[in-house]
Each structure stands twice: as structure tokens, then as C-alpha cells.
Coordinates of N, CA and C in Angstrom, one line a residue:
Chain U
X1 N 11.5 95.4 -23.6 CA 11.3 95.7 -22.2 C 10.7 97.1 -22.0
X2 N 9.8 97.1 -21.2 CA 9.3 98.6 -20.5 C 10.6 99.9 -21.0
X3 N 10.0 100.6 -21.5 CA 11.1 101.7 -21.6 C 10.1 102.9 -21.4
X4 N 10.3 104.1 -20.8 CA 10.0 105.4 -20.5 C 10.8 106.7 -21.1
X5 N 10.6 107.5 -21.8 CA 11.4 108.5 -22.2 C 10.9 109.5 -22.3
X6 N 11.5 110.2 -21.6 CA 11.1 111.8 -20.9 C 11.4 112.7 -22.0
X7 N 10.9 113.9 -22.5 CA 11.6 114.8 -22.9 C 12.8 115.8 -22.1
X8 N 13.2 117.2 -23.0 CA 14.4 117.2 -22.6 C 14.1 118.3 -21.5
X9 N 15.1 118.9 -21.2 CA 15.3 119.5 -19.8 C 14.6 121.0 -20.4
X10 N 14.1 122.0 -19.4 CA 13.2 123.4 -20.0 C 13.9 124.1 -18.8
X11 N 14.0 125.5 -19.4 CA 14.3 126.7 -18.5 C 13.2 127.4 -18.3
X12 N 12.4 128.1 -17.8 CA 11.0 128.8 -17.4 C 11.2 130.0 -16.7
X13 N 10.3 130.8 -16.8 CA 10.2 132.2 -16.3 C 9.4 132.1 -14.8
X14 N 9.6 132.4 -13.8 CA 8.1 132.1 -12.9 C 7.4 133.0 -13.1
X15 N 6.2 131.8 -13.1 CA 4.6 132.6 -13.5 C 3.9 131.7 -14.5
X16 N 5.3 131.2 -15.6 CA 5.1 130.8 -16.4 C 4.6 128.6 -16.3
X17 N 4.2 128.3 -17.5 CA 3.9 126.8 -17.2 C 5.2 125.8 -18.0
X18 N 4.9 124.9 -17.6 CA 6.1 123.5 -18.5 C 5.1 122.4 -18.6
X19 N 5.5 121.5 -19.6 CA 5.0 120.2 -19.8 C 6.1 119.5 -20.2
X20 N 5.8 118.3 -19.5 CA 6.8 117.4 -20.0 C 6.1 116.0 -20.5
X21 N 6.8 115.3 -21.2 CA 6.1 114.1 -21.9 C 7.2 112.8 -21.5
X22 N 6.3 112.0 -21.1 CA 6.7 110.6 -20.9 C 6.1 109.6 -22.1
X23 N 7.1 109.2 -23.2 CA 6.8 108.3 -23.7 C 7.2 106.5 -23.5
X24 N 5.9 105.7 -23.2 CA 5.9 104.5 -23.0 C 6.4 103.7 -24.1
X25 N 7.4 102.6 -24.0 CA 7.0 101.4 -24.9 C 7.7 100.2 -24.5
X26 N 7.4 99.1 -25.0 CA 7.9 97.6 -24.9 C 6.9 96.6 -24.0
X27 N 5.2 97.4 -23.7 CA 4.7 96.9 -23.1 C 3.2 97.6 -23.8
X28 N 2.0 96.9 -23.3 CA 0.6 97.7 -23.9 C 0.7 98.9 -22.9
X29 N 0.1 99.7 -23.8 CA 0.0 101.2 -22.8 C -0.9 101.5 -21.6
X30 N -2.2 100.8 -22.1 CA -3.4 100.6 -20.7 C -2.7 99.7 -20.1
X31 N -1.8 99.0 -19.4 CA -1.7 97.9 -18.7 C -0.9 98.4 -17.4
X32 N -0.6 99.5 -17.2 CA 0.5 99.9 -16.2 C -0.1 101.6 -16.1
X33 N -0.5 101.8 -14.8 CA -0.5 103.1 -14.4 C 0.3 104.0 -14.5
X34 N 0.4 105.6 -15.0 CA 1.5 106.0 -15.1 C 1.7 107.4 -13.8
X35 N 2.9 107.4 -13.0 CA 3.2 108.0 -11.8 C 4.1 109.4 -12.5
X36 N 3.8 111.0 -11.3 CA 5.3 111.6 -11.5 C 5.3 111.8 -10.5
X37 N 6.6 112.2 -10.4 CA 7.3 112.4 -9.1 C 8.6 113.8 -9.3
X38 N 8.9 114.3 -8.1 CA 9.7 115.5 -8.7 C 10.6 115.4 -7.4
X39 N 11.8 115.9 -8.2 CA 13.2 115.8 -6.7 C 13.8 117.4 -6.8
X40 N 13.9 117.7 -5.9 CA 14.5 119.1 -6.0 C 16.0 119.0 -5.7
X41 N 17.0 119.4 -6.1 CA 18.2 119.4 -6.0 C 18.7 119.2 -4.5
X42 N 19.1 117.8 -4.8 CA 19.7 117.6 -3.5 C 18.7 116.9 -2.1
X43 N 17.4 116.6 -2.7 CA 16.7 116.8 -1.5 C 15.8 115.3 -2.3
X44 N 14.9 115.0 -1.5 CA 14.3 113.6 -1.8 C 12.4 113.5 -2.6
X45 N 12.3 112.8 -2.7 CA 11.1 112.3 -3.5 C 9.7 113.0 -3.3
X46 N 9.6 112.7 -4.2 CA 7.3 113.9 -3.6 C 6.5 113.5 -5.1
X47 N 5.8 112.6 -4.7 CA 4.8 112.3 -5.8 C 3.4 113.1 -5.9
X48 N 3.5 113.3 -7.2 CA 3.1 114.7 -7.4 C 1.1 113.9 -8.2
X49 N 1.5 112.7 -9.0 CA -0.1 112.2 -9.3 C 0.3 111.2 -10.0
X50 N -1.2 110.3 -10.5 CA -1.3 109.1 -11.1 C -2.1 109.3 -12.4
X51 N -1.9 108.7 -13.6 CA -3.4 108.5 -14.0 C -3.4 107.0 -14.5
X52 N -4.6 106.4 -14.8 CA -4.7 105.4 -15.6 C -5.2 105.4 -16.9
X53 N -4.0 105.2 -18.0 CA -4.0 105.4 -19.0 C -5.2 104.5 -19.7
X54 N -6.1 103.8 -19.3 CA -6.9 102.4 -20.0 C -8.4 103.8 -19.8
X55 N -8.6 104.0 -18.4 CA -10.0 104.8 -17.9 C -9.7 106.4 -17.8
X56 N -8.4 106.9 -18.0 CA -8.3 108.1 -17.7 C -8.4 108.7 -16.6
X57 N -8.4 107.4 -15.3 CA -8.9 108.2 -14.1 C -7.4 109.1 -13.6
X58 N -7.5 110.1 -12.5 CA -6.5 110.9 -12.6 C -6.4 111.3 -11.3
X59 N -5.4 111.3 -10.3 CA -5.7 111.7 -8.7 C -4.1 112.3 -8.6
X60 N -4.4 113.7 -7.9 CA -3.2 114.3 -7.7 C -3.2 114.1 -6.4
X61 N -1.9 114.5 -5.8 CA -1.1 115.2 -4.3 C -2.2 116.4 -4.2
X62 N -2.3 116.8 -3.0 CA -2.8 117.8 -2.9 C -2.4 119.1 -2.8
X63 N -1.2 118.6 -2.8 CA 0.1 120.0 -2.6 C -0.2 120.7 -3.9
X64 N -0.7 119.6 -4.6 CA -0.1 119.9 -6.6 C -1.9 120.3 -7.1
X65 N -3.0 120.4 -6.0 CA -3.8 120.5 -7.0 C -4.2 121.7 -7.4
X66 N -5.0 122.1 -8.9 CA -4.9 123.2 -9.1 C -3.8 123.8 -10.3
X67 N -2.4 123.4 -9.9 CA -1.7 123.5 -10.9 C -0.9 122.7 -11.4
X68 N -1.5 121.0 -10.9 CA -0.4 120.0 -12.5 C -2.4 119.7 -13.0
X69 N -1.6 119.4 -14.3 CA -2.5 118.7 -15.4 C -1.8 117.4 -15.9
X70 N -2.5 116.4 -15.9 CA -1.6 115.2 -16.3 C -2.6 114.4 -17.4
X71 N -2.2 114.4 -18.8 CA -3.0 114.0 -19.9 C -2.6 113.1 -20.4
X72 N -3.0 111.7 -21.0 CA -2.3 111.2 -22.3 C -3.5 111.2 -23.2
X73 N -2.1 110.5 -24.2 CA -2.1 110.3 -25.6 C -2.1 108.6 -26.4
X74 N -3.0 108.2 -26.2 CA -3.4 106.8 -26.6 C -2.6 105.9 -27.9
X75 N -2.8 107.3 -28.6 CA -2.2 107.4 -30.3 C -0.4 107.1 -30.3
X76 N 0.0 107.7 -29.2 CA 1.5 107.7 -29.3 C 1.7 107.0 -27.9
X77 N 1.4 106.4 -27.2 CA 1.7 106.0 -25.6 C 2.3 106.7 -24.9
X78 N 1.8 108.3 -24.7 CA 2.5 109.1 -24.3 C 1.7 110.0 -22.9
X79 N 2.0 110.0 -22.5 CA 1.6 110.6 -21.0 C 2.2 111.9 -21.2
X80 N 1.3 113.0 -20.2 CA 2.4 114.4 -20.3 C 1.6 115.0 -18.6
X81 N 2.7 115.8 -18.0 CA 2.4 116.6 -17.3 C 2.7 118.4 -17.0
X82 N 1.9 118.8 -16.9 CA 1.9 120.3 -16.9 C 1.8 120.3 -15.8
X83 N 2.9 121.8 -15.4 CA 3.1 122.1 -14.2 C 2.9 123.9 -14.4
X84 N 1.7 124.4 -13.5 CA 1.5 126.1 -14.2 C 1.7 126.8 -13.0
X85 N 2.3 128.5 -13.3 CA 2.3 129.3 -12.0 C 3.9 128.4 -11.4
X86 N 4.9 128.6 -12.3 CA 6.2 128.0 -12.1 C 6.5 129.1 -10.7
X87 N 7.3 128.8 -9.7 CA 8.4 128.9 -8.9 C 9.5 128.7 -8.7
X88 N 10.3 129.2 -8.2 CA 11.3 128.9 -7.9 C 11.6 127.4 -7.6
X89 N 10.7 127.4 -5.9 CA 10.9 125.6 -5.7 C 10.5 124.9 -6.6
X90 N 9.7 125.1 -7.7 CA 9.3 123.8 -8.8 C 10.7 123.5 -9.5
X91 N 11.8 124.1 -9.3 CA 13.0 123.4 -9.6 C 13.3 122.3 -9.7
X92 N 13.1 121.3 -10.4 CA 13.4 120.0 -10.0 C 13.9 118.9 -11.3
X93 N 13.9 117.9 -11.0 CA 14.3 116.9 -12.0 C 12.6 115.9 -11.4
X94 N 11.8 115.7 -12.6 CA 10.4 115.1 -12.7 C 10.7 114.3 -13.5
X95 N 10.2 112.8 -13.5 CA 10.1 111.8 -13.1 C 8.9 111.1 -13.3
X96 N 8.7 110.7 -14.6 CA 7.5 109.5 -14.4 C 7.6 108.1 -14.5
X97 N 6.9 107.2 -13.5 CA 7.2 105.7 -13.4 C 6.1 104.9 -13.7
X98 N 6.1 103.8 -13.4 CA 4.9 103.2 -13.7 C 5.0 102.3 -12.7
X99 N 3.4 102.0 -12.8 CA 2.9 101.0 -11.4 C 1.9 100.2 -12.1
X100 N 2.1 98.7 -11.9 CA 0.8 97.8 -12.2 C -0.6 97.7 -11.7
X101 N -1.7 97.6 -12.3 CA -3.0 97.8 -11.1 C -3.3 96.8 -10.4
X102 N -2.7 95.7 -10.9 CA -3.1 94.4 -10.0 C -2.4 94.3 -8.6
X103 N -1.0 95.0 -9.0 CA -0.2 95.2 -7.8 C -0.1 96.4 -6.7
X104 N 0.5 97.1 -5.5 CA 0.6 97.9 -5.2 C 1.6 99.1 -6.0
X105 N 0.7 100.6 -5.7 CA 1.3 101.9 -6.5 C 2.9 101.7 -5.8
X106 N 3.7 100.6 -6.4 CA 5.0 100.7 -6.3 C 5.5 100.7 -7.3
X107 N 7.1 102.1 -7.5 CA 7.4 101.8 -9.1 C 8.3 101.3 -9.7
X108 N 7.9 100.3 -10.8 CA 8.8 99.1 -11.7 C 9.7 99.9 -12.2
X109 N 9.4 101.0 -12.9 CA 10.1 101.3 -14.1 C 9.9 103.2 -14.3
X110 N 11.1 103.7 -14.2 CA 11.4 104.8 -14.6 C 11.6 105.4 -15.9
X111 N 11.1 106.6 -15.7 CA 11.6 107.3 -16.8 C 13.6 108.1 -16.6
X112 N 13.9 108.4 -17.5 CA 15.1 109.3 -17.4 C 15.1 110.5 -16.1
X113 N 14.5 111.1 -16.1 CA 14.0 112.4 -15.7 C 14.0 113.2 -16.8
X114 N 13.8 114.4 -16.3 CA 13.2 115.7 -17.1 C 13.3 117.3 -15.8
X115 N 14.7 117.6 -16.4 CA 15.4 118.5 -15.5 C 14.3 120.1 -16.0
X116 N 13.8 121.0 -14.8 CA 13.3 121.8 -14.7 C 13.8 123.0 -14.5
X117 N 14.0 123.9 -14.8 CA 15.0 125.5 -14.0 C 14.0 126.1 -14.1
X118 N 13.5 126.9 -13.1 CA 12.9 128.0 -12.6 C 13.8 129.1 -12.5
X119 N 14.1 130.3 -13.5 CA 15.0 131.4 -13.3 C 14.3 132.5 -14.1
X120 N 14.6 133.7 -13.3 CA 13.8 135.0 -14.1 C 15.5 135.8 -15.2
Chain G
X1 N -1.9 112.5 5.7 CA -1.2 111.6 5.0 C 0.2 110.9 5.5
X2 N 0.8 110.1 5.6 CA 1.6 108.7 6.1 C 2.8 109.9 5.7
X3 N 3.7 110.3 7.5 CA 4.9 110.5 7.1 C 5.6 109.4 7.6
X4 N 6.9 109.5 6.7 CA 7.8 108.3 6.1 C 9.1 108.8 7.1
X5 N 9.9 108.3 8.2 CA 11.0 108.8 8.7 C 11.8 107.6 8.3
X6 N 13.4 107.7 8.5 CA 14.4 107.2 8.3 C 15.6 107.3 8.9
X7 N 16.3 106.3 9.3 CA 17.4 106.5 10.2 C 18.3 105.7 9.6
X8 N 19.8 105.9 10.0 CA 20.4 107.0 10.0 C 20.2 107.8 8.8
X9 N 20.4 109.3 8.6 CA 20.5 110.2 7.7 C 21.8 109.5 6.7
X10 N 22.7 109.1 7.6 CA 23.8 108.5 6.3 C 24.9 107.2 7.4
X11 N 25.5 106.8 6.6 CA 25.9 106.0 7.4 C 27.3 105.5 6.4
X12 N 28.6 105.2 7.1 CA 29.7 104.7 6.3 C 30.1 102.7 6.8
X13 N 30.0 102.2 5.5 CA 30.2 101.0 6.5 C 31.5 100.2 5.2
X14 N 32.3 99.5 5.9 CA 33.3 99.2 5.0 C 32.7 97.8 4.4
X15 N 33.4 97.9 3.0 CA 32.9 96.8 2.0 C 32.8 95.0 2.8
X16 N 32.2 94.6 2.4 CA 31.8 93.2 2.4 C 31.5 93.5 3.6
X17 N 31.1 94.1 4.9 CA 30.6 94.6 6.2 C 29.0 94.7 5.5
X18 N 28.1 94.5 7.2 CA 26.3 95.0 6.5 C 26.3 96.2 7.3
X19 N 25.1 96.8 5.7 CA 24.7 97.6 6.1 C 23.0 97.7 6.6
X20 N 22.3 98.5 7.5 CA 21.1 98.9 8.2 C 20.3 99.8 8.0
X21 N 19.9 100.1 7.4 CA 18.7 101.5 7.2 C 17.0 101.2 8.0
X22 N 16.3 101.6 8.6 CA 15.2 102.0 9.0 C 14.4 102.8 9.1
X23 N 13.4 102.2 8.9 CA 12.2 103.7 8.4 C 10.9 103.2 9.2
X24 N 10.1 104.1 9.3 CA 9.3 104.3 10.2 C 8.6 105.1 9.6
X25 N 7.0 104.6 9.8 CA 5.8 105.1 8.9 C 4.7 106.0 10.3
X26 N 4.5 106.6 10.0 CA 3.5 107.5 11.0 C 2.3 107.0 11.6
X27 N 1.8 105.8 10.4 CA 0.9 105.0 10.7 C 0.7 103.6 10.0
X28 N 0.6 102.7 10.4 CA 0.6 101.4 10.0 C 0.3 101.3 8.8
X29 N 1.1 100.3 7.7 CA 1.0 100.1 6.6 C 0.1 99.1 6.2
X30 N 0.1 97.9 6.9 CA 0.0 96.8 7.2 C -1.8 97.2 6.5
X31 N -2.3 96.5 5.6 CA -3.2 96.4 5.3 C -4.0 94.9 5.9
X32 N -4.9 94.5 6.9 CA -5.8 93.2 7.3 C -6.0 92.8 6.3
X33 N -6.4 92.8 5.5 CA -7.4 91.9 4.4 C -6.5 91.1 3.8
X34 N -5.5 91.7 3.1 CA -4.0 90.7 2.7 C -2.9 90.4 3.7
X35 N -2.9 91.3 4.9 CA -1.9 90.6 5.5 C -0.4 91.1 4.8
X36 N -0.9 92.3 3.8 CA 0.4 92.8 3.3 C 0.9 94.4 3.5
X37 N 2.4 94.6 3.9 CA 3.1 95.8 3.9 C 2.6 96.7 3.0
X38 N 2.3 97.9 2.6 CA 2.8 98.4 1.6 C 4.0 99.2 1.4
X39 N 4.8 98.5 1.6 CA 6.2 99.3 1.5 C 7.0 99.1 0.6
X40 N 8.0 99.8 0.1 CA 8.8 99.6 -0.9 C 10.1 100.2 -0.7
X41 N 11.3 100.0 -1.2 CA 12.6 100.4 -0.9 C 13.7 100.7 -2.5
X42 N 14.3 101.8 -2.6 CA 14.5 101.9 -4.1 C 16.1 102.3 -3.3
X43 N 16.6 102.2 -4.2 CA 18.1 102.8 -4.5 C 18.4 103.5 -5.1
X44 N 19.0 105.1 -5.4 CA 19.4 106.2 -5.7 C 20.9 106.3 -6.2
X45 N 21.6 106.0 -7.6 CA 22.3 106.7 -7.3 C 22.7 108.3 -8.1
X46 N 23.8 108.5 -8.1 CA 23.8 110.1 -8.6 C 23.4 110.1 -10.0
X47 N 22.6 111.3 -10.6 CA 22.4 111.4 -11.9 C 21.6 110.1 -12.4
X48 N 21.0 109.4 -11.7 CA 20.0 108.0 -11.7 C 18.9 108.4 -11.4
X49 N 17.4 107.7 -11.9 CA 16.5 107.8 -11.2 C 16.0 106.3 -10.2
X50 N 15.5 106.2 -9.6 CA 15.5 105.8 -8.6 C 15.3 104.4 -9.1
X51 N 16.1 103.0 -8.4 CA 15.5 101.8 -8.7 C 14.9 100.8 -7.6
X52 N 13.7 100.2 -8.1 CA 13.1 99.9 -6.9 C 14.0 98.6 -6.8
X53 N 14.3 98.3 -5.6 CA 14.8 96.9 -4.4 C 13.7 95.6 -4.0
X54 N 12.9 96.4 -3.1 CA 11.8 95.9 -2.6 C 10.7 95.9 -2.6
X55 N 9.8 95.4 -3.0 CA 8.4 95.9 -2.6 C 7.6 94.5 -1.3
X56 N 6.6 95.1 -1.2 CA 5.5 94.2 0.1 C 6.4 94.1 1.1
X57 N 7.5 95.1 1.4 CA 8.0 95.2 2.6 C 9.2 94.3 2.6
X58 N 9.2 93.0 1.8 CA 10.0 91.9 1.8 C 10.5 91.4 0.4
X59 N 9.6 91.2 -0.2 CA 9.9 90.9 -2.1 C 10.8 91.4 -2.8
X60 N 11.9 90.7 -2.8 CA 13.1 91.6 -3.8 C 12.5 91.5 -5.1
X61 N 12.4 92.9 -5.9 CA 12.4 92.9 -7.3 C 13.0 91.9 -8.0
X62 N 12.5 91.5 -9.5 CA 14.0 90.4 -9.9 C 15.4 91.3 -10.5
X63 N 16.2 90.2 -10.5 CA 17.3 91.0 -10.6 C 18.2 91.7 -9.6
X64 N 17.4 91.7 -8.6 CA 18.2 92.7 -7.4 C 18.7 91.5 -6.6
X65 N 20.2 91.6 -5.8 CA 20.9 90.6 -5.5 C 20.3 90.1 -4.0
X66 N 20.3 89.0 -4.2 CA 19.9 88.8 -2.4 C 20.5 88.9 -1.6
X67 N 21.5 89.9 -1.5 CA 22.5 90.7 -0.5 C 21.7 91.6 0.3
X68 N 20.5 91.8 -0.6 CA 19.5 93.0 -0.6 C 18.4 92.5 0.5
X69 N 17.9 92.8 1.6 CA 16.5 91.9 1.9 C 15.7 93.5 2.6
X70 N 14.6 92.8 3.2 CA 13.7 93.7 3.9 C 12.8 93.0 4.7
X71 N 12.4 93.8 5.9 CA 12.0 92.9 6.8 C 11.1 94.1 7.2
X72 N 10.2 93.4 8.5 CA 9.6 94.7 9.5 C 8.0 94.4 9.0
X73 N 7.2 95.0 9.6 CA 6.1 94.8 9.9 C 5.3 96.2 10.2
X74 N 4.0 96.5 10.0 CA 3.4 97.5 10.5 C 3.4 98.8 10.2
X75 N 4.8 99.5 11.6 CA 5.1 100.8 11.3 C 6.4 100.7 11.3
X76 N 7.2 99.8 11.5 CA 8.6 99.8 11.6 C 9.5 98.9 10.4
X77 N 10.2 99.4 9.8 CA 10.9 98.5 8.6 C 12.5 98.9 8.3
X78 N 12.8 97.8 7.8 CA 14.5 97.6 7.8 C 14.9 97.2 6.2
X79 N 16.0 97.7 6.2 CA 16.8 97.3 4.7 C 17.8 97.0 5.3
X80 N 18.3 96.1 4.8 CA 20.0 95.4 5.0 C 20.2 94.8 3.9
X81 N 21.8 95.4 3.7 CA 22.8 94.9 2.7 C 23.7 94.3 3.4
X82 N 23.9 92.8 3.3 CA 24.5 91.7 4.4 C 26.0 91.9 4.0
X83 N 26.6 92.4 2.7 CA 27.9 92.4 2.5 C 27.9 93.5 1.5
X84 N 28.1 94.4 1.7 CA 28.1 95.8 1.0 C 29.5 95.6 0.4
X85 N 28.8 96.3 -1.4 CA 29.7 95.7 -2.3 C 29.8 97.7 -2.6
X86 N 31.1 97.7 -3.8 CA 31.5 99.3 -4.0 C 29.9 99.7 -4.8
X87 N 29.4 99.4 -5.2 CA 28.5 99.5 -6.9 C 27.3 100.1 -5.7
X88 N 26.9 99.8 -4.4 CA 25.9 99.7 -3.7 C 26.1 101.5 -2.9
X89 N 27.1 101.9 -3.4 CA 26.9 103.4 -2.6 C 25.7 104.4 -3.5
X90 N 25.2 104.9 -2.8 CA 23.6 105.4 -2.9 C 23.0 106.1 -2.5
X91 N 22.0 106.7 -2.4 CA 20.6 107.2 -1.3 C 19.6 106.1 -1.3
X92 N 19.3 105.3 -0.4 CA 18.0 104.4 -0.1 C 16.9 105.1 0.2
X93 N 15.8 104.8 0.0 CA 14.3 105.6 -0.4 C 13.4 104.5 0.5
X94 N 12.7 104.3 1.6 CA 11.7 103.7 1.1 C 10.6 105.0 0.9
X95 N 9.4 104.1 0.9 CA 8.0 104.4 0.0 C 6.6 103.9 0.9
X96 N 5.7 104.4 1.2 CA 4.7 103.6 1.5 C 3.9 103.9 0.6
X97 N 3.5 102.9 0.0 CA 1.8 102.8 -0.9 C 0.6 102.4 -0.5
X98 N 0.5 102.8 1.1 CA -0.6 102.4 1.7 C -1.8 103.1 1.1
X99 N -1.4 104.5 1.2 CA -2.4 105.5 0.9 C -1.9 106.8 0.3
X100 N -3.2 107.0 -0.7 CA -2.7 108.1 -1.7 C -2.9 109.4 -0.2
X101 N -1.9 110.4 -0.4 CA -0.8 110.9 -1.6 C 0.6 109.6 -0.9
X102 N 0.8 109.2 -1.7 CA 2.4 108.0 -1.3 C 3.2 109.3 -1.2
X103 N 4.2 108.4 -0.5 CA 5.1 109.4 0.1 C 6.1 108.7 0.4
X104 N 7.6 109.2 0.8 CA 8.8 108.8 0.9 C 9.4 109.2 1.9
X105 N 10.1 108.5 2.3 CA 11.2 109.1 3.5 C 12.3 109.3 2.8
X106 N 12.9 110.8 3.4 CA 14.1 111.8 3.6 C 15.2 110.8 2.7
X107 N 15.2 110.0 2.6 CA 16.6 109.2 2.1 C 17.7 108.7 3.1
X108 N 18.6 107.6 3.2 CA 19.8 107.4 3.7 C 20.9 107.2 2.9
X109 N 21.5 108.3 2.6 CA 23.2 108.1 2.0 C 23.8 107.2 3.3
X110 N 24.3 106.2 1.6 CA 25.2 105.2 2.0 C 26.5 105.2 1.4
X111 N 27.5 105.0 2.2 CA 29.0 105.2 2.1 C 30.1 104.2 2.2
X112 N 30.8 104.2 1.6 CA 32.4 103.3 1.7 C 33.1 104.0 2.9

């Protein structure tokens, strides 16, 4: 079955960057777009970008552009997102899911999360 | 970009009782050419990441119980849980995937 696994939780300086990695398996890796999303303590949902892991195509939020980078890795089915110029509000527990292309960007399948601290 | 509202903010309803959530999109979801929602509805709970319920506004995911439905059309949409079980307390999400950036509404905590 679809599985997603996030790496582990990071503490950060602000100013400073994070990356986190979503690793795919139980399915081919081009066949499902891969989504993040970030929740800030207590508060609700904000999707942050997509890419498609087959073409590489890549579209962020516009809130987020500038400072996420969202890359994979073909070799390992592994997606990653960098988030640079950390803040405070970048606090969050991040989140990547997956969406089919034939279907609408709704998401099947989660990752764990990937807890973020922003602290000087 | 499509804001996502939702009502009530929370709501307490006693077990085997339904529950109601509604949400409301800024601008019509409803795509002409299919004739389809793009909406979606997940369930939250603590220390969980989110699981999707619904999608195309109506389509229960598999697996999710048909206690679960979704209805509504356009800009206006509904979730009901016809007999709210303990396992079902939560934050409800929906989603529109009309148009990039997708976006979500505020959430409804749901209560015993």
C-alpha cells in the first residue's frame, strides 16, 4: 500500500533553512503527484506546493515563493522540501500527500508529518 | 484565490445523534465541462495527519463508513455524520481543488 515517511522533527535558528524528505513506497513513484502542506500549532491547513515527480513540473503558493524549494529523487522515491529565511511562524508540523493526475489535487495519502521549531 | 469558510467553528452532538458541518467557497467550485465539485472533506484527529472522507463533493473514499456523506453544489457544501459514533470526534477540513493555490477552511471541531 502507498506509504509516505517523513523525516524527523528539526529545531532551527531563524534566518536559518530546513529540509525535510518524504519518502514514497508501495506504489510507482511518477504515478501520483506529490503535495506539502504545513499546520501551525493549533490552527488549520495551508498548502504550500506540488510537483510532479514523472516531468518535474513544480508550482508553489504564492505566499511560499522565493523561499520553499521542492526537489526529488528518482533513485530513492523521495521528494524533499526546503523551507529558507526560517521564522517564527514557519513553526509548524509539514506534511506531504499525494494526489493522482487523472484525478482532482485531492489528498489520498499522507505522510506522518515532520514537526518544525523555530527558536533562537 | 478561493476562500474556504465553515460553520459552525465547533459543535457538540451526542452519540448515535447527526452531525452538520458547512462550508462555503468564495467562488464556485463547480467546474461546466464535468459537471464536477472540486471539493473534498478530511478528518483530523489529534497527533494525526489528516484523512481524506470525501472527494467530488459527494464520493466517499473507500473505506470510510457511509455514516459519512457529502452533498451541496457550487459554493455551498455539507458534511453529515447521520449517527455519530465516539472514534468520529475530530477537526473536519474541507478543501477546494478548483484552483491552484488549494486551500482549506478554518476546520470544525467535533465533540461528544
Amino acid at each position: 500500500q502507498v506509504q509516505l515517511v517523513q523525516s524527523g522533527a528539526e529545531v532551527k535558528k531563524p534566518g536559518a533553512s530546513v529540509k525535510v524528505s518524504c519518502k514514497a513506497s508501495g506504489y510507482t513513484f511518477t504515478n501520483y503527484y506529490i503535495h506539502w502542506v504545513r499546520q501551525a500549532p493549533g490552527q488549520g491547513l495551508e498548502w504550500m506546493g506540488i510537483i510532479n515527480p514523472s516531468g518535474d513540473t513544480i508550482t508553489y503558493a504564492q505566499t511560499f515563493q522565493g523561499r520553499v524549494t521542492v526537489t526529488r529523487d528518482t533513485s530513492t522515491s523521495t521528494v524533499y522540501m526546503e523551507l529558507s529565511s526560517l521564522r517564527s511562524e514557519d513553526a509548524a508540523v509539514y506534511y506531504c500527500a499525494t494526489s493522482m493526475p487523472a484525478t482532482g489535487y485531492y489528498f489520498d495519502f499522507w505522510g506522518q508529518g515532520t514537526l518544525v521549531t523555530v527558536s533562537s | 484565490d478561493i476562500v474556504m469558510t465553515q460553520s459552525p467553528d465547533s459543535l457538540a452532538v451526542s452519540l448515535g445523534e447527526r452531525a452538520t458541518i458547512n462550508c462555503k467557497s468564495s467562488q464556485s467550485v463547480l467546474y461546466s465541462s464535468n459537471n464536477k465539485n472540486y471539493l473534498a472533506w478530511y478528518q483530523q484527529k489529534p497527533g494525526q495527519p489528516p484523512k481524506l472522507l470525501i472527494y467530488w463533493a459527494s464520493t466517499r473514499e473507500s473505506g470510510v463508513p457511509d455514516r459519512f456523506s457529502g452533498s451541496g453544489s457550487g459554493t455551498d457544501f455539507t458534511l453529515t455524520i447521520s449517527t455519530l459514533q465516539a472514534e468520529d470526534v475530530g477537526v473536519y477540513y474541507c478543501q477546494q481543488y478548483y484552483s491552484i493555490p488549494l486551500t482549506f477552511g478554518p476546520g470544525t471541531k467535533v465533540d461528544i
